[in-house]
Amino acid sequence: MHYREAIRLALDSIRTAKLRSFFTVLGIVVSVAFLVAVVAIIQGMNAYVRVNLTEAMVGTNSFQIRWMPIEMAMLSDQDVVRMNKRPLVSLDDAAAVRAALPDAKAVALQTGWPTPAVEVAHAGRSMPNVITFGITPEYQVVYDYGFVAGDALADPDVRERRYLAVIGHEVATQLFDDPARAVGKTIHVARLPVRVKGVIAPKGKTLGQSLDTFVLLPMTVFETLFGRRLTTTVSVKMHTAAEVPAAMARAEEAMRRAHQLRPREENDFAVDKADALIAFWTSLTGVLFAVVPAVVAIGILVGGIVIMNIMLMAVQERTREIGIRKSLGARRRDIRRQFLVESVALATLGGLLGVAFGAGFAQLIAVATPLPAKVTAWSVAVSLLLGAGTGIGFGVYPATRAARLDPITAMRAE
Amino acid sequence: MSDLVIHVVDLVREYQMGAERIQALRGVSLEIRRNEYVAIMGPSGSGKSTMMNVLGCLDTPTSGEYWLAGQEVSRLSDDALARIRNREIGFVFQTFNLLPRATALQNVELPLVYGGVGGRDRRDRARRALERVGLGNRMDHRPNELSGGQRQRVAIARALVNEPAILLADEPTGNLDSTTSADVMRVFDRLQTQGQTIVLVTHEAEIAAHADRVVTLRDGRIASDLRQDRTRAA
Ligand SMILES: Nc1ncnc2c1ncn2[C@@H]1O[C@H](COP(=O)(O)OP(=O)(O)OP(=O)(O)O)[C@@H](O)[C@H]1O
Ligand SMILES: [Mg+2]
């Protein structure tokens, strides 16, 4: 019997018992759907973290000197309590780092958590929840900001505490329609009137949130308005990625000297680059990637055993049919092939169904949440191979039993 | 090669039933020539079905020789026997043994499926076989949409479709009433006229009367082997 024949037979018998077939492969459907969906979500988050979060938070070829490390969420409570006693990062620290790194492209100071989200208004129009940072001018270099209108903040603006602001593209369009019209106008940031000096080129969206909804104020203006933040951060941008590690070491030295730490004393600050964020993320997904195969393996094993049982039942039910086929000239391998193809077809259909459900679920996540879940080709390939493999692995025994039946005895079966 | 289709020598078939050993065939020797029409009779338990199963290569003898169309087949492997069944033998059973979910045509195609005949050729040959048994208009019916006599004719078409050296039938009319039995016997008679070699088992003298040779078994041995003038229904 040709494979074509065997496949037709298999699909026929699956079709005549749709519901039973569905429940037979439910284990595989669920396992595969789980695999596809989880991988899609993790991959989506990975892409997000790599491309957007790290650059948005730290900048390219950059590192930060922070009060607390980036991966704060991973620290134990004792660590946090201990670190709470650290001195805050100050303008003096920024100056010390600048002195130690004359080759840096930019050394900036920026305010951090808790970042105020305030209302920004102009002439009857307003925009709520606009995040506001206080910065030194080089911050705009660290983040590679370009300007569509007006100019960047400059050193005198900080020194002389000028009531100026540089605003994100979306804030400008929201309040002025045309960003060019914003320059020179007075806006109210949390009721404080400041004049718009420049509008930053659009950065787009990630996680469904605009990266262009912010206001930058001179550090001095910000502190007048909101007071000093706990987590003021020094950002350093080098010209190339290769310079970053050495620069981090020199910055660490400069900071230790500035804070007058003795040789054995541990740092009372953190030097982090985007890698720290990625490493943190990788360790998190690493745990997930270790757990997923185990869960899928258990699901597939259970699914496979169900398939084996159902196939043994099918052989039992169709003993007479097998006898008839053998009496007409079916060889062992013909019968074995018929049942093996059936279990493979079943399991593969289960795999396909699982992929469909998993992809649908990932799509749902992508639409309903800001996470950009993305189904990966390899997870689909693995799923289908897993499906087919399960069909073979757990179909061999029932098929072999069917093939060994004696035609006369089989034909006498009820 | 002679026109000997079946040649069995001293055929023995024993069954082991726990400690007991049952001899269903106790040394049967028999020759059947091409185009012979043989009826096998005998009381219940005399070994008729056992004999037919061996002749049909569904079973192998405990000892003895079985030459089918010039080939010794009593010691062949499972798969080799399957090949013989497919090529050389057409078997008709008392209980029809059709696949219930398949149409008449698909049932008749089965031996061709296992013979590696594909596509249009297969369909054409199956169709012709059904036409030979007078069921050209019932090809797409499933067994439960056919009468008993029609089912048995489908089974005969299936047995014929590979043009076997021998057509074996174990009580083919056993499940049929007398009118449909007559229909089925007409089919056998016509096939024999067309050159088919036929061996059939029956309890009924009326059926045996269609054959031109009657072999009677008793206790696993041939009790008599007689030629006769056949009576044929018009
Ligand atoms: N599979 C088997 N196992 C054990 N004994 C068997 C088996 N098949 C047949 N027999 C025995 O072999 C003997 C011959 O049986 P067989 O079926 O050939 O008889 P038969 O002539 O066809 O009878 P009937 O006219 O009732 O069909 C009987 O005694 C039967 O009990
Ligand atoms: Mg019998």
PDB file of C-alpha atoms in Angstrom, chain A residues 68-297:
ATOM      1  CA  MET A  68      21.237  51.869  42.913  1.00  0.00           C
ATOM      2  CA  PRO A  69      21.991  49.258  40.272  1.00  0.00           C
ATOM      3  CA  ILE A  70      19.545  48.940  37.332  1.00  0.00           C
ATOM      4  CA  GLU A  71      18.438  45.455  38.337  1.00  0.00           C
ATOM      5  CA  MET A  72      17.114  46.742  41.645  1.00  0.00           C
ATOM      6  CA  ALA A  73      14.126  44.438  41.441  1.00  0.00           C
ATOM      7  CA  MET A  74      16.506  41.466  41.796  1.00  0.00           C
ATOM      8  CA  LEU A  75      18.104  42.679  45.017  1.00  0.00           C
ATOM      9  CA  SER A  76      17.174  41.332  48.407  1.00  0.00           C
ATOM     10  CA  ASP A  77      15.508  43.590  50.968  1.00  0.00           C
ATOM     11  CA  GLN A  78      18.660  43.642  53.149  1.00  0.00           C
ATOM     12  CA  ASP A  79      20.717  44.851  50.213  1.00  0.00           C
ATOM     13  CA  VAL A  80      18.234  47.623  49.527  1.00  0.00           C
ATOM     14  CA  VAL A  81      18.221  48.712  53.171  1.00  0.00           C
ATOM     15  CA  ARG A  82      22.012  48.745  53.201  1.00  0.00           C
ATOM     16  CA  MET A  83      22.192  50.659  49.925  1.00  0.00           C
ATOM     17  CA  ASN A  84      19.712  53.198  51.199  1.00  0.00           C
ATOM     18  CA  LYS A  85      22.519  54.656  53.322  1.00  0.00           C
ATOM     19  CA  ARG A  86      24.538  55.528  50.223  1.00  0.00           C
ATOM     20  CA  PRO A  87      25.231  59.161  49.432  1.00  0.00           C
ATOM     21  CA  LEU A  88      23.250  60.547  46.495  1.00  0.00           C
ATOM     22  CA  VAL A  89      24.918  61.055  43.148  1.00  0.00           C
ATOM     23  CA  SER A  90      25.656  64.761  42.783  1.00  0.00           C
ATOM     24  CA  LEU A  91      26.822  67.382  40.328  1.00  0.00           C
ATOM     25  CA  ASP A  92      30.277  67.040  41.941  1.00  0.00           C
ATOM     26  CA  ASP A  93      30.322  63.359  41.013  1.00  0.00           C
ATOM     27  CA  ALA A  94      29.473  64.274  37.442  1.00  0.00           C
ATOM     28  CA  ALA A  95      32.352  66.758  37.436  1.00  0.00           C
ATOM     29  CA  ALA A  96      34.759  64.135  38.851  1.00  0.00           C
ATOM     30  CA  VAL A  97      33.766  61.646  36.165  1.00  0.00           C
ATOM     31  CA  ARG A  98      34.057  64.279  33.461  1.00  0.00           C
ATOM     32  CA  ALA A  99      37.590  65.061  34.667  1.00  0.00           C
ATOM     33  CA  ALA A 100      38.549  61.372  34.607  1.00  0.00           C
ATOM     34  CA  LEU A 101      37.099  60.885  31.117  1.00  0.00           C
ATOM     35  CA  PRO A 102      38.248  63.731  28.902  1.00  0.00           C
ATOM     36  CA  ASP A 103      37.716  61.433  25.890  1.00  0.00           C
ATOM     37  CA  ALA A 104      34.011  60.875  26.629  1.00  0.00           C
ATOM     38  CA  LYS A 105      31.590  62.173  24.049  1.00  0.00           C
ATOM     39  CA  ALA A 106      29.262  63.377  26.777  1.00  0.00           C
ATOM     40  CA  VAL A 107      28.900  63.241  30.529  1.00  0.00           C
ATOM     41  CA  ALA A 108      25.475  64.251  31.767  1.00  0.00           C
ATOM     42  CA  LEU A 109      23.481  64.401  34.942  1.00  0.00           C
ATOM     43  CA  GLN A 110      19.803  63.500  34.886  1.00  0.00           C
ATOM     44  CA  THR A 111      17.083  63.160  37.460  1.00  0.00           C
ATOM     45  CA  GLY A 112      15.598  59.732  37.918  1.00  0.00           C
ATOM     46  CA  TRP A 113      13.023  57.886  39.969  1.00  0.00           C
ATOM     47  CA  PRO A 114      10.487  59.014  41.059  1.00  0.00           C
ATOM     48  CA  THR A 115       9.951  60.756  37.748  1.00  0.00           C
ATOM     49  CA  PRO A 116       7.126  63.277  37.974  1.00  0.00           C
ATOM     50  CA  ALA A 117       4.292  62.891  35.474  1.00  0.00           C
ATOM     51  CA  VAL A 118       2.606  66.252  35.237  1.00  0.00           C
ATOM     52  CA  GLU A 119       0.124  68.254  33.221  1.00  0.00           C
ATOM     53  CA  VAL A 120       1.556  70.438  30.468  1.00  0.00           C
ATOM     54  CA  ALA A 121      -0.696  73.213  29.149  1.00  0.00           C
ATOM     55  CA  HIS A 122      -0.768  76.021  26.632  1.00  0.00           C
ATOM     56  CA  ALA A 123      -3.602  78.381  25.704  1.00  0.00           C
ATOM     57  CA  GLY A 124      -6.490  76.188  26.762  1.00  0.00           C
ATOM     58  CA  ARG A 125      -4.934  72.955  25.448  1.00  0.00           C
ATOM     59  CA  SER A 126      -3.308  70.520  27.818  1.00  0.00           C
ATOM     60  CA  MET A 127      -1.706  67.127  28.036  1.00  0.00           C
ATOM     61  CA  PRO A 128      -1.714  65.038  31.236  1.00  0.00           C
ATOM     62  CA  ASN A 129       0.931  62.617  32.515  1.00  0.00           C
ATOM     63  CA  VAL A 130       3.910  64.078  30.747  1.00  0.00           C
ATOM     64  CA  ILE A 131       7.086  62.710  32.310  1.00  0.00           C
ATOM     65  CA  THR A 132       9.552  65.386  33.277  1.00  0.00           C
ATOM     66  CA  PHE A 133      13.316  65.168  33.722  1.00  0.00           C
ATOM     67  CA  GLY A 134      15.874  67.630  34.936  1.00  0.00           C
ATOM     68  CA  ILE A 135      19.084  67.409  32.913  1.00  0.00           C
ATOM     69  CA  THR A 136      22.432  68.894  32.138  1.00  0.00           C
ATOM     70  CA  PRO A 137      22.774  69.699  28.414  1.00  0.00           C
ATOM     71  CA  GLU A 138      24.997  66.754  27.505  1.00  0.00           C
ATOM     72  CA  TYR A 139      22.086  64.447  28.325  1.00  0.00           C
ATOM     73  CA  GLN A 140      20.739  65.402  24.906  1.00  0.00           C
ATOM     74  CA  VAL A 141      23.958  64.067  23.371  1.00  0.00           C
ATOM     75  CA  VAL A 142      23.877  60.813  25.346  1.00  0.00           C
ATOM     76  CA  TYR A 143      20.448  59.988  23.935  1.00  0.00           C
ATOM     77  CA  ASP A 144      21.253  61.184  20.431  1.00  0.00           C
ATOM     78  CA  TYR A 145      18.405  63.628  20.344  1.00  0.00           C
ATOM     79  CA  GLY A 146      17.871  65.544  17.126  1.00  0.00           C
ATOM     80  CA  PHE A 147      15.824  68.720  16.952  1.00  0.00           C
ATOM     81  CA  VAL A 148      13.004  69.387  14.493  1.00  0.00           C
ATOM     82  CA  ALA A 149      12.643  72.975  15.742  1.00  0.00           C
ATOM     83  CA  GLY A 150      14.559  75.332  18.014  1.00  0.00           C
ATOM     84  CA  ASP A 151      17.703  74.398  19.977  1.00  0.00           C
ATOM     85  CA  ALA A 152      18.981  72.096  22.671  1.00  0.00           C
ATOM     86  CA  LEU A 153      19.373  73.288  26.262  1.00  0.00           C
ATOM     87  CA  ALA A 154      22.824  74.758  26.927  1.00  0.00           C
ATOM     88  CA  ASP A 155      25.124  75.141  29.953  1.00  0.00           C
ATOM     89  CA  PRO A 156      24.097  78.771  30.757  1.00  0.00           C
ATOM     90  CA  ASP A 157      20.453  77.634  30.871  1.00  0.00           C
ATOM     91  CA  VAL A 158      21.366  75.319  33.754  1.00  0.00           C
ATOM     92  CA  ARG A 159      23.800  77.678  35.458  1.00  0.00           C
ATOM     93  CA  GLU A 160      21.483  80.682  35.367  1.00  0.00           C
ATOM     94  CA  ARG A 161      18.389  78.629  36.064  1.00  0.00           C
ATOM     95  CA  ARG A 162      16.553  79.817  32.982  1.00  0.00           C
ATOM     96  CA  TYR A 163      12.896  78.836  32.768  1.00  0.00           C
ATOM     97  CA  LEU A 164      13.247  76.999  29.473  1.00  0.00           C
ATOM     98  CA  ALA A 165      12.151  73.566  28.294  1.00  0.00           C
ATOM     99  CA  VAL A 166      12.890  71.156  25.503  1.00  0.00           C
ATOM    100  CA  ILE A 167       9.811  69.082  24.693  1.00  0.00           C
ATOM    101  CA  GLY A 168       9.056  65.770  23.025  1.00  0.00           C
ATOM    102  CA  HIS A 169       7.522  65.710  19.587  1.00  0.00           C
ATOM    103  CA  GLU A 170       4.129  64.477  20.701  1.00  0.00           C
ATOM    104  CA  VAL A 171       3.823  67.162  23.357  1.00  0.00           C
ATOM    105  CA  ALA A 172       4.542  69.774  20.699  1.00  0.00           C
ATOM    106  CA  THR A 173       1.957  68.439  18.240  1.00  0.00           C
ATOM    107  CA  GLN A 174      -0.624  68.023  20.977  1.00  0.00           C
ATOM    108  CA  LEU A 175      -0.324  71.639  22.149  1.00  0.00           C
ATOM    109  CA  PHE A 176       0.658  73.427  18.937  1.00  0.00           C
ATOM    110  CA  ASP A 177      -0.255  71.086  16.045  1.00  0.00           C
ATOM    111  CA  ASP A 178       2.883  72.189  14.223  1.00  0.00           C
ATOM    112  CA  PRO A 179       6.078  71.630  16.284  1.00  0.00           C
ATOM    113  CA  ALA A 180       7.714  74.659  14.630  1.00  0.00           C
ATOM    114  CA  ARG A 181       5.123  76.927  16.206  1.00  0.00           C
ATOM    115  CA  ALA A 182       6.006  75.751  19.691  1.00  0.00           C
ATOM    116  CA  VAL A 183       9.406  77.385  19.823  1.00  0.00           C
ATOM    117  CA  GLY A 184       9.424  80.595  21.863  1.00  0.00           C
ATOM    118  CA  LYS A 185       5.944  79.966  23.306  1.00  0.00           C
ATOM    119  CA  THR A 186       5.288  79.747  27.007  1.00  0.00           C
ATOM    120  CA  ILE A 187       3.866  76.468  28.326  1.00  0.00           C
ATOM    121  CA  HIS A 188       2.892  75.545  31.863  1.00  0.00           C
ATOM    122  CA  VAL A 189       4.658  72.536  33.313  1.00  0.00           C
ATOM    123  CA  ALA A 190       2.812  71.643  36.504  1.00  0.00           C
ATOM    124  CA  ARG A 191       1.614  75.274  36.483  1.00  0.00           C
ATOM    125  CA  LEU A 192       5.158  76.671  36.202  1.00  0.00           C
ATOM    126  CA  PRO A 193       5.514  78.831  33.107  1.00  0.00           C
ATOM    127  CA  VAL A 194       8.531  77.915  30.969  1.00  0.00           C
ATOM    128  CA  ARG A 195       9.454  78.927  27.430  1.00  0.00           C
ATOM    129  CA  VAL A 196       9.891  76.219  24.782  1.00  0.00           C
ATOM    130  CA  LYS A 197      13.442  76.278  23.480  1.00  0.00           C
ATOM    131  CA  GLY A 198      13.358  73.264  21.185  1.00  0.00           C
ATOM    132  CA  VAL A 199      11.331  70.278  19.953  1.00  0.00           C
ATOM    133  CA  ILE A 200      13.000  66.856  19.750  1.00  0.00           C
ATOM    134  CA  ALA A 201      12.615  64.679  16.640  1.00  0.00           C
ATOM    135  CA  PRO A 202      10.091  61.829  17.084  1.00  0.00           C
ATOM    136  CA  LYS A 203      11.389  58.542  18.581  1.00  0.00           C
ATOM    137  CA  GLY A 204       8.266  56.468  17.932  1.00  0.00           C
ATOM    138  CA  LYS A 205       6.524  54.013  20.199  1.00  0.00           C
ATOM    139  CA  THR A 206       7.372  50.948  22.200  1.00  0.00           C
ATOM    140  CA  LEU A 207       5.182  48.836  24.416  1.00  0.00           C
ATOM    141  CA  GLY A 208       2.332  50.862  22.933  1.00  0.00           C
ATOM    142  CA  GLN A 209       3.632  53.958  24.664  1.00  0.00           C
ATOM    143  CA  SER A 210       4.963  57.030  23.008  1.00  0.00           C
ATOM    144  CA  LEU A 211       8.616  57.823  23.588  1.00  0.00           C
ATOM    145  CA  ASP A 212       7.878  61.419  22.662  1.00  0.00           C
ATOM    146  CA  THR A 213       5.763  62.453  25.615  1.00  0.00           C
ATOM    147  CA  PHE A 214       8.249  64.178  27.899  1.00  0.00           C
ATOM    148  CA  VAL A 215       9.598  67.523  28.928  1.00  0.00           C
ATOM    149  CA  LEU A 216      13.268  68.223  29.724  1.00  0.00           C
ATOM    150  CA  LEU A 217      14.042  71.069  32.091  1.00  0.00           C
ATOM    151  CA  PRO A 218      17.425  72.455  33.142  1.00  0.00           C
ATOM    152  CA  MET A 219      18.548  70.501  36.241  1.00  0.00           C
ATOM    153  CA  THR A 220      18.383  73.649  38.384  1.00  0.00           C
ATOM    154  CA  VAL A 221      14.853  74.533  37.271  1.00  0.00           C
ATOM    155  CA  PHE A 222      13.690  70.968  37.882  1.00  0.00           C
ATOM    156  CA  GLU A 223      15.040  70.959  41.432  1.00  0.00           C
ATOM    157  CA  THR A 224      13.365  74.258  42.211  1.00  0.00           C
ATOM    158  CA  LEU A 225      10.072  72.815  41.078  1.00  0.00           C
ATOM    159  CA  PHE A 226      10.216  69.223  42.350  1.00  0.00           C
ATOM    160  CA  GLY A 227      13.092  69.135  44.821  1.00  0.00           C
ATOM    161  CA  ARG A 228      16.096  66.819  44.646  1.00  0.00           C
ATOM    162  CA  ARG A 229      15.526  63.260  43.416  1.00  0.00           C
ATOM    163  CA  LEU A 230      17.060  60.250  45.171  1.00  0.00           C
ATOM    164  CA  THR A 231      18.230  58.653  42.005  1.00  0.00           C
ATOM    165  CA  THR A 232      19.990  61.333  40.099  1.00  0.00           C
ATOM    166  CA  THR A 233      22.218  59.562  37.607  1.00  0.00           C
ATOM    167  CA  VAL A 234      25.397  60.366  35.712  1.00  0.00           C
ATOM    168  CA  SER A 235      25.267  59.197  32.107  1.00  0.00           C
ATOM    169  CA  VAL A 236      28.466  58.816  30.116  1.00  0.00           C
ATOM    170  CA  LYS A 237      28.568  58.355  26.377  1.00  0.00           C
ATOM    171  CA  MET A 238      31.731  57.170  24.658  1.00  0.00           C
ATOM    172  CA  HIS A 239      32.416  57.426  20.937  1.00  0.00           C
ATOM    173  CA  THR A 240      32.525  53.647  20.379  1.00  0.00           C
ATOM    174  CA  ALA A 241      31.320  50.569  22.208  1.00  0.00           C
ATOM    175  CA  ALA A 242      34.933  49.357  22.507  1.00  0.00           C
ATOM    176  CA  GLU A 243      35.840  52.273  24.732  1.00  0.00           C
ATOM    177  CA  VAL A 244      33.058  51.560  27.185  1.00  0.00           C
ATOM    178  CA  PRO A 245      34.648  48.907  29.476  1.00  0.00           C
ATOM    179  CA  ALA A 246      37.859  50.889  30.104  1.00  0.00           C
ATOM    180  CA  ALA A 247      35.869  54.062  30.589  1.00  0.00           C
ATOM    181  CA  MET A 248      33.683  52.299  33.157  1.00  0.00           C
ATOM    182  CA  ALA A 249      36.786  51.293  35.114  1.00  0.00           C
ATOM    183  CA  ARG A 250      38.157  54.835  35.076  1.00  0.00           C
ATOM    184  CA  ALA A 251      34.780  56.251  36.100  1.00  0.00           C
ATOM    185  CA  GLU A 252      34.656  53.782  38.982  1.00  0.00           C
ATOM    186  CA  GLU A 253      38.106  54.907  40.124  1.00  0.00           C
ATOM    187  CA  ALA A 254      37.083  58.560  39.903  1.00  0.00           C
ATOM    188  CA  MET A 255      33.911  57.902  41.879  1.00  0.00           C
ATOM    189  CA  ARG A 256      35.780  56.003  44.620  1.00  0.00           C
ATOM    190  CA  ARG A 257      38.196  58.894  44.943  1.00  0.00           C
ATOM    191  CA  ALA A 258      35.369  61.448  44.981  1.00  0.00           C
ATOM    192  CA  HIS A 259      33.571  59.462  47.692  1.00  0.00           C
ATOM    193  CA  GLN A 260      36.867  58.899  49.534  1.00  0.00           C
ATOM    194  CA  LEU A 261      36.458  55.144  49.811  1.00  0.00           C
ATOM    195  CA  ARG A 262      39.242  53.049  51.364  1.00  0.00           C
ATOM    196  CA  PRO A 263      40.710  50.214  49.238  1.00  0.00           C
ATOM    197  CA  ARG A 264      38.729  47.407  50.944  1.00  0.00           C
ATOM    198  CA  GLU A 265      35.493  49.362  51.146  1.00  0.00           C
ATOM    199  CA  GLU A 266      32.794  48.420  48.654  1.00  0.00           C
ATOM    200  CA  ASN A 267      31.418  50.878  46.157  1.00  0.00           C
ATOM    201  CA  ASP A 268      28.629  53.132  47.406  1.00  0.00           C
ATOM    202  CA  PHE A 269      27.378  53.617  43.857  1.00  0.00           C
ATOM    203  CA  ALA A 270      26.715  51.423  40.837  1.00  0.00           C
ATOM    204  CA  VAL A 271      28.335  51.574  37.411  1.00  0.00           C
ATOM    205  CA  ASP A 272      26.002  49.933  34.899  1.00  0.00           C
ATOM    206  CA  LYS A 273      25.661  49.781  31.211  1.00  0.00           C
ATOM    207  CA  ALA A 274      22.811  48.569  29.042  1.00  0.00           C
ATOM    208  CA  ASP A 275      24.379  45.098  29.262  1.00  0.00           C
ATOM    209  CA  ALA A 276      23.375  44.908  32.906  1.00  0.00           C
ATOM    210  CA  LEU A 277      19.776  45.281  31.878  1.00  0.00           C
ATOM    211  CA  ILE A 278      20.160  42.710  29.134  1.00  0.00           C
ATOM    212  CA  ALA A 279      21.979  40.330  31.464  1.00  0.00           C
ATOM    213  CA  PHE A 280      19.228  40.707  34.004  1.00  0.00           C
ATOM    214  CA  TRP A 281      16.650  40.022  31.348  1.00  0.00           C
ATOM    215  CA  THR A 282      18.562  37.084  29.910  1.00  0.00           C
ATOM    216  CA  SER A 283      18.807  35.437  33.305  1.00  0.00           C
ATOM    217  CA  LEU A 284      15.071  35.879  33.724  1.00  0.00           C
ATOM    218  CA  THR A 285      14.197  34.388  30.330  1.00  0.00           C
ATOM    219  CA  GLY A 286      16.843  31.729  30.883  1.00  0.00           C
ATOM    220  CA  VAL A 287      14.771  30.438  33.784  1.00  0.00           C
ATOM    221  CA  LEU A 288      11.683  30.445  31.585  1.00  0.00           C
ATOM    222  CA  PHE A 289      13.463  28.666  28.769  1.00  0.00           C
ATOM    223  CA  ALA A 290      14.570  25.997  31.217  1.00  0.00           C
ATOM    224  CA  VAL A 291      11.051  25.457  32.518  1.00  0.00           C
ATOM    225  CA  VAL A 292       9.198  25.498  29.196  1.00  0.00           C
ATOM    226  CA  PRO A 293      10.786  22.336  27.748  1.00  0.00           C
ATOM    227  CA  ALA A 294      10.060  20.431  30.956  1.00  0.00           C
ATOM    228  CA  VAL A 295       6.401  21.429  30.899  1.00  0.00           C
ATOM    229  CA  VAL A 296       6.132  20.675  27.188  1.00  0.00           C
ATOM    230  CA  ALA A 297       7.877  17.314  27.635  1.00  0.00           C
TER     231      ALA A 297
END
